Coordinates of C-alpha atoms in Angstrom, one line a residue:
Chain A
X1 CA 79.0 183.2 101.9
X2 CA 76.1 184.1 99.6
X3 CA 76.3 180.6 98.1
X4 CA 76.3 179.0 101.6
X5 CA 73.3 181.2 102.7
X6 CA 71.4 180.1 99.6
X7 CA 72.2 176.5 100.2
X8 CA 71.1 176.8 103.9
X9 CA 67.8 178.4 102.9
X10 CA 67.2 175.7 100.3
X11 CA 68.0 173.0 102.8
X12 CA 65.6 174.4 105.4
X13 CA 62.9 174.7 102.8
X14 CA 63.3 171.1 101.7
X15 CA 63.3 170.0 105.3
X16 CA 60.1 171.9 105.9
X17 CA 58.6 170.2 102.8
X18 CA 59.5 166.9 104.2
X19 CA 57.9 167.7 107.6
X20 CA 54.7 168.8 105.8
X21 CA 54.6 165.7 103.6
X22 CA 51.6 163.7 104.8
X23 CA 53.1 160.4 103.6
X24 CA 56.3 160.7 105.6
X25 CA 56.6 158.0 108.3
X26 CA 56.4 160.0 111.6
X27 CA 58.4 157.3 113.4
X28 CA 61.5 158.0 111.3
X29 CA 63.9 160.9 111.4
X30 CA 64.6 162.7 108.2
X31 CA 68.3 162.2 108.5
X32 CA 68.1 158.5 109.2
X33 CA 70.4 156.3 107.1
X34 CA 69.0 155.3 103.8
X35 CA 69.5 151.9 102.3
X36 CA 73.0 151.6 100.9
X37 CA 76.0 149.3 100.5
X38 CA 78.3 149.1 103.5
X39 CA 81.9 147.9 103.7
X40 CA 82.5 144.5 105.3
X41 CA 85.8 142.6 104.9
X42 CA 85.8 138.9 105.9
X43 CA 89.3 138.0 106.9
X44 CA 90.0 134.2 106.8
X45 CA 93.4 135.0 108.3
X46 CA 91.9 136.8 111.3
X47 CA 89.7 133.8 111.7
X48 CA 92.8 131.6 111.7
X49 CA 91.5 129.5 108.8
X50 CA 94.7 129.9 106.7
X51 CA 95.8 126.4 107.7
X52 CA 93.3 125.0 105.1
X53 CA 92.2 128.0 103.1
X54 CA 95.2 128.8 100.8
X55 CA 93.6 131.7 99.0
X56 CA 92.3 134.3 99.3
X57 CA 93.3 135.7 102.7
X58 CA 89.8 137.2 102.9
X59 CA 87.3 139.0 100.7
X60 CA 85.2 142.2 100.4
X61 CA 81.8 140.8 101.2
X62 CA 79.9 144.1 101.8
X63 CA 76.4 144.2 103.2
X64 CA 73.2 146.2 102.8
X65 CA 72.0 148.5 105.6
X66 CA 69.7 151.4 106.1
X67 CA 66.1 152.2 105.9
X68 CA 63.6 152.1 103.0
X69 CA 61.5 155.1 103.8
X70 CA 59.0 157.1 101.7
X71 CA 59.8 158.4 99.1
X72 CA 61.9 155.6 97.8
X73 CA 64.6 157.4 95.8
X74 CA 66.0 156.0 92.6
X75 CA 69.4 155.3 94.2
X76 CA 67.7 152.8 96.4
X77 CA 67.0 150.6 93.4
X78 CA 63.5 149.9 94.7
X79 CA 61.2 147.4 93.1
X80 CA 57.6 148.4 92.2
X81 CA 56.4 146.1 94.9
X82 CA 58.7 147.8 97.5
X83 CA 57.1 151.2 96.5
X84 CA 53.6 149.8 97.0
X85 CA 54.6 148.1 100.3
X86 CA 56.0 151.4 101.5
X87 CA 52.6 153.1 100.8
X88 CA 50.7 150.3 102.5
X89 CA 53.1 150.5 105.5
X90 CA 52.2 154.2 105.8
X91 CA 48.5 153.3 106.0
X92 CA 48.9 150.4 108.4
X93 CA 52.3 150.7 110.0
X94 CA 51.5 148.1 112.7
X95 CA 50.3 145.5 110.1
X96 CA 52.7 145.8 107.1
X97 CA 56.4 146.4 107.6
X98 CA 58.6 148.6 105.5
X99 CA 60.4 146.9 102.6
X100 CA 63.8 145.4 103.4
X101 CA 67.1 146.8 102.4
X102 CA 68.8 143.8 100.7
X103 CA 71.3 142.9 98.0
X104 CA 70.0 143.4 94.4
X105 CA 73.1 142.0 92.7
X106 CA 75.6 139.5 94.0
X107 CA 78.8 138.0 92.5
X108 CA 80.8 134.9 93.2
X109 CA 84.2 134.3 94.8
X110 CA 86.6 131.5 94.3
X111 CA 88.2 129.8 97.3
X112 CA 91.2 127.5 97.2
X113 CA 91.5 125.1 100.1
X114 CA 93.2 121.9 101.2
X115 CA 91.1 118.8 101.2
X116 CA 93.9 116.8 102.9
X117 CA 97.6 116.8 103.0
X118 CA 98.2 116.8 99.3
X119 CA 94.8 117.3 97.5
X120 CA 93.2 120.7 97.0
X121 CA 90.0 122.2 95.7
X122 CA 89.3 125.4 93.9
X123 CA 85.6 126.1 94.4
X124 CA 83.4 128.9 93.1
X125 CA 80.9 130.1 95.7
X126 CA 78.0 131.9 94.0
X127 CA 76.3 135.0 95.5
X128 CA 79.0 135.8 98.0
X129 CA 79.8 139.4 97.3
X130 CA 77.2 142.2 97.4
X131 CA 77.5 144.3 94.3
X132 CA 74.5 146.6 94.9
X133 CA 71.7 147.1 97.4
X134 CA 68.0 148.0 97.0
X135 CA 64.6 148.0 98.7
X136 CA 62.7 144.8 98.2
Chain B
X1 CA 72.0 128.2 107.7
X2 CA 68.9 127.7 109.9
X3 CA 71.0 126.7 112.9
X4 CA 73.1 129.8 112.6
X5 CA 70.1 132.0 112.2
X6 CA 68.5 130.5 115.3
X7 CA 71.7 131.0 117.2
X8 CA 72.1 134.5 116.0
X9 CA 68.5 135.4 117.0
X10 CA 69.5 135.4 120.6
X11 CA 72.3 137.9 119.9
X12 CA 70.6 140.6 117.8
X13 CA 67.1 142.1 118.2
X14 CA 64.8 144.3 116.2
X15 CA 64.5 147.7 117.8
X16 CA 60.9 148.3 116.6
X17 CA 62.0 150.5 113.7
X18 CA 63.0 147.7 111.4
X19 CA 66.6 148.0 112.5
X20 CA 68.8 145.2 113.9
X21 CA 70.8 146.3 116.9
X22 CA 73.3 144.4 119.0
X23 CA 71.6 142.9 122.0
X24 CA 74.7 141.5 123.7
X25 CA 78.2 140.5 122.9
X26 CA 78.7 136.8 122.2
X27 CA 81.0 134.6 124.2
X28 CA 84.1 132.9 122.8
X29 CA 82.3 129.6 122.7
X30 CA 79.4 131.1 120.8
X31 CA 81.9 132.8 118.5
X32 CA 83.5 129.5 117.7
X33 CA 80.1 128.0 117.1
X34 CA 79.1 130.7 114.6
X35 CA 82.5 130.4 112.9
X36 CA 81.9 126.7 112.6
X37 CA 78.5 127.3 111.0
X38 CA 80.1 129.6 108.4
X39 CA 82.7 126.9 107.6
X40 CA 79.9 124.4 107.4
X41 CA 78.1 126.6 104.9
X42 CA 81.2 126.7 102.8
X43 CA 81.5 123.0 102.9
X44 CA 84.7 123.1 105.1
X45 CA 83.4 121.9 108.5
X46 CA 86.7 120.5 109.7
X47 CA 90.4 120.9 109.5
X48 CA 91.8 118.7 106.6
X49 CA 92.7 115.2 107.6
X50 CA 96.2 114.3 108.9
X51 CA 97.2 118.0 109.2
X52 CA 96.9 118.6 113.0
X53 CA 100.7 118.3 113.6
X54 CA 102.0 119.8 110.4
X55 CA 99.9 122.2 108.2
X56 CA 99.9 121.2 104.5
X57 CA 102.3 123.1 102.2
X58 CA 101.7 124.5 98.8
X59 CA 105.0 123.1 97.4
X60 CA 103.5 119.9 96.0
X61 CA 102.5 119.8 92.3
X62 CA 98.7 119.6 92.8
X63 CA 98.3 122.6 95.2
X64 CA 100.8 124.6 93.0
X65 CA 98.7 123.8 89.9
X66 CA 95.5 125.1 91.4
X67 CA 97.3 128.1 92.9
X68 CA 98.6 128.8 89.4
X69 CA 95.0 128.7 88.0
X70 CA 93.8 130.9 90.9
X71 CA 96.4 133.5 90.1
X72 CA 96.5 133.4 86.3
X73 CA 93.2 132.1 85.0
X74 CA 90.5 133.7 87.1
X75 CA 89.1 137.2 86.7
X76 CA 90.3 139.7 89.2
X77 CA 86.9 141.0 90.1
X78 CA 85.5 137.5 90.4
X79 CA 82.5 138.5 88.3
X80 CA 80.6 136.1 86.1
X81 CA 82.5 137.3 83.0
X82 CA 85.7 135.2 82.5
X83 CA 89.1 136.8 82.1
X84 CA 90.0 137.9 78.5
X85 CA 92.1 135.5 76.4
X86 CA 95.0 138.0 76.0
X87 CA 95.3 138.4 79.8
X88 CA 95.6 134.7 80.4
X89 CA 99.0 133.1 80.8
X90 CA 99.9 129.4 80.3
X91 CA 101.9 129.6 83.6
X92 CA 104.2 127.0 84.9
X93 CA 101.8 124.2 84.0
X94 CA 101.4 125.0 80.3
X95 CA 97.7 125.6 80.4
X96 CA 96.0 125.3 77.0
X97 CA 92.9 126.8 75.5
X98 CA 91.1 123.6 76.3
X99 CA 92.1 124.0 80.0
X100 CA 90.9 127.6 80.1
X101 CA 87.5 126.5 78.6
X102 CA 87.2 123.8 81.3
X103 CA 88.2 126.3 84.0
X104 CA 85.5 128.8 82.8
X105 CA 82.8 126.1 82.8
X106 CA 83.7 124.7 86.2
X107 CA 82.2 125.4 89.6
X108 CA 84.7 123.1 91.3
X109 CA 88.2 122.1 90.3
X110 CA 89.7 119.3 92.3
X111 CA 93.2 117.7 92.3
X112 CA 94.1 114.1 93.2
X113 CA 97.7 113.3 94.0
X114 CA 99.0 109.9 92.7
X115 CA 99.4 107.3 95.4
X116 CA 101.1 104.0 95.9
X117 CA 97.9 102.1 96.7
X118 CA 98.5 98.3 96.8
X119 CA 95.9 96.3 95.0
X120 CA 96.2 92.5 95.6
X121 CA 96.9 90.5 92.5
X122 CA 98.2 93.3 90.4
X123 CA 101.6 92.5 88.9
X124 CA 103.6 95.2 87.4
X125 CA 105.8 94.8 84.4
X126 CA 107.8 97.7 83.3
X127 CA 105.0 100.2 83.4
X128 CA 103.8 102.1 86.4
X129 CA 100.5 101.9 88.2
X130 CA 99.0 105.2 89.6
X131 CA 96.1 105.2 92.0
X132 CA 93.9 108.2 93.0
X133 CA 91.6 108.6 95.9
X134 CA 88.4 110.0 94.4
X135 CA 86.2 109.3 97.4
X136 CA 86.0 113.0 98.3
X137 CA 84.3 114.0 95.0
X138 CA 81.1 115.7 96.1
X139 CA 78.0 113.7 95.2
X140 CA 75.9 115.1 92.4
X141 CA 78.8 117.0 90.7
X142 CA 78.8 116.6 87.0
X143 CA 82.3 115.8 85.5
X144 CA 83.2 118.2 82.7
X145 CA 86.6 116.6 82.1
X146 CA 89.6 115.2 83.9
X147 CA 93.2 115.0 83.0
X148 CA 96.3 113.2 84.2
X149 CA 99.4 115.4 84.4
X150 CA 102.9 113.9 84.2
X151 CA 106.1 115.8 84.3
X152 CA 108.9 114.8 81.9
X153 CA 112.3 115.8 83.2
X154 CA 115.5 116.0 81.1
X155 CA 117.4 114.8 84.1
X156 CA 117.8 111.3 82.7
X157 CA 121.2 109.6 83.1
X158 CA 120.9 106.8 80.5
X159 CA 120.6 106.6 76.7
X160 CA 116.8 106.8 76.7
X161 CA 116.7 110.5 77.0
X162 CA 116.8 110.6 73.2
X163 CA 114.1 109.6 70.7
X164 CA 110.3 109.8 70.7
X165 CA 108.1 107.9 73.1
X166 CA 104.5 107.0 73.3
X167 CA 103.0 107.2 76.8
X168 CA 99.7 105.3 77.1
X169 CA 97.3 105.3 80.1
X170 CA 95.1 102.2 80.7
X171 CA 92.4 101.7 83.3
X172 CA 93.0 98.6 85.3
X173 CA 89.8 96.5 85.1
X174 CA 90.3 93.1 86.7
X175 CA 93.0 91.5 88.9
X176 CA 91.9 87.9 89.1
X177 CA 94.6 85.3 89.5
X178 CA 97.3 87.9 89.1
X179 CA 96.3 88.6 85.5
X180 CA 95.5 92.1 84.5
X181 CA 92.9 93.4 82.1
X182 CA 93.5 96.9 80.8
X183 CA 91.3 99.3 79.0
X184 CA 92.9 102.0 76.8
X185 CA 92.2 105.5 78.1
X186 CA 94.5 107.9 76.2
X187 CA 98.0 108.3 74.8
X188 CA 100.5 111.1 74.2
X189 CA 103.7 111.4 72.3
X190 CA 106.8 113.0 73.7
X191 CA 110.0 113.8 71.9
X192 CA 113.6 114.2 72.9
X193 CA 114.4 117.7 74.3
X194 CA 110.8 118.3 75.5
X195 CA 110.7 119.0 79.2
X196 CA 107.5 119.9 81.0
X197 CA 104.0 118.8 81.7
X198 CA 102.2 116.2 79.6
X199 CA 98.5 115.8 79.8
X200 CA 96.2 112.8 79.1
X201 CA 92.5 112.8 79.0
X202 CA 91.2 110.6 81.8
X203 CA 87.6 111.8 82.0
X204 CA 86.0 108.4 81.4
X205 CA 88.2 106.8 84.0
X206 CA 87.3 109.3 86.7
X207 CA 83.6 109.0 85.8
X208 CA 83.8 105.3 86.2
X209 CA 85.6 105.4 89.6
X210 CA 83.2 108.0 91.0
X211 CA 80.3 105.8 90.1
X212 CA 82.0 102.5 90.9
X213 CA 84.3 103.0 93.9
X214 CA 85.0 99.3 94.1
X215 CA 86.2 99.3 90.5
X216 CA 89.0 101.9 91.3
X217 CA 92.2 99.9 90.7
X218 CA 94.0 102.8 89.2
X219 CA 95.7 103.5 85.9
X220 CA 98.5 101.6 84.3
X221 CA 101.1 103.8 82.5
X222 CA 102.9 102.1 79.7
X223 CA 105.8 103.7 77.8
X224 CA 107.1 102.5 74.4
X225 CA 109.5 104.0 71.9
X226 CA 107.3 105.6 69.1
X227 CA 108.8 103.2 66.5
X228 CA 108.2 100.2 68.8
X229 CA 111.9 99.3 68.2
X230 CA 112.2 97.9 71.7
X231 CA 109.6 96.6 74.3
X232 CA 108.0 98.6 77.0
X233 CA 110.4 100.8 79.0
X234 CA 110.1 102.1 82.5
X235 CA 108.5 105.6 82.7
X236 CA 111.4 106.9 84.8
X237 CA 113.9 105.9 82.1
X238 CA 112.4 108.5 79.8
X239 CA 112.3 111.1 82.5
X240 CA 108.7 110.7 83.7
X241 CA 108.7 111.8 87.4
X242 CA 106.9 109.4 89.7
X243 CA 105.1 109.8 93.0
X244 CA 108.5 109.5 94.8
X245 CA 110.1 112.3 92.7
X246 CA 110.4 116.0 93.4
X247 CA 107.2 117.1 95.2
X248 CA 106.5 119.9 92.7
X249 CA 106.8 117.5 89.8
X250 CA 104.9 114.5 91.0
X251 CA 102.0 113.2 88.9
X252 CA 98.5 114.2 89.7
X253 CA 95.0 114.1 88.3
X254 CA 92.7 117.1 88.0
X255 CA 88.9 117.0 87.7
X256 CA 86.7 119.8 86.4
X257 CA 83.2 119.7 87.8
X258 CA 79.9 121.5 87.3
X259 CA 78.0 122.0 90.5
X260 CA 74.5 120.5 90.8
X261 CA 73.4 123.6 92.7
X262 CA 72.5 121.6 95.8
X263 CA 74.2 122.9 98.9
X264 CA 76.1 120.1 100.4
X265 CA 76.6 121.5 104.0
X266 CA 77.4 118.5 106.1
X267 CA 75.3 117.6 109.2
X268 CA 77.3 118.0 112.3

């Protein structure tokens, strides 16, 4: 109980710090989702493409979603430019948008599909799977 | 895809806080259109040819070969780093170190089933002619290598199942007045008791056919006893499975390609 009370007090204090922070974007709630990787499975089977896509049945594509708010924490993988753009956005919110939450690393997938009745292709598609997200 | 982005713009809107929210649910027709755009982006805009009534099966040798590569020779996490040597398996198709190197370098691996394509004026002796439709090779792809794969079966009923044989592939050049000009491509030796896949390097032939489609008159397969004690023999007499043999043992060609990096989405 003591530990919970301490944690609550600390949380309130940090929340207060946040509200008092002159650089915080007033249009954004403190608890809004931050930029991070989200789960997205693309199913070729559900799309009924298995007639010509032999493998895989689908793949974990993922996507990046969330907001790039000040301060840009380290886990957001922000570029220097994104940090500067965030500051400029705070000065002129109507003129300069916030940085975008986008993939920072992508990896390929291989797809095996029929070209016709008897010939097949195994093709590597680059940049198809999101490995990490960040603010750009 | 620009078209897809334009189409999507009517379905999602910016809520003013740099968030994209759903504006309305798309109709079935629009859903099909978006699906088609994704397929177009993948280079698969349409269902494969001649498969409307009966979906293609993976029991033929060529699809089985690429499925074998997909299962055994690619990294599980699909990362840039290739799978470790010790984890690799030769599989049913006896993949070699050279095959694994070609697989690692390739962006596209394509198979071509052998066909009985009639070319006027070509007379066959005891050898066998194999023809491959290479018209679907994407333009701008760099050929790393190509190999012809033949299956030698032990299921031979006559005396020729014993001894050593030299199997030679030639590219058919001209067919004027019924005479044939052949250019040596590659050869492989096979001995009695050896059952399995034989490979011949046909990189030069594939490169020629892709760049000169009219010059594609196929390969001529010639089989001789290694000691040349008798004349040319028929490939099936030494157990070479032809394009009328078991579907999973039929001859095929495989091409390894490096992508040019140009996206080849087709205009619909």
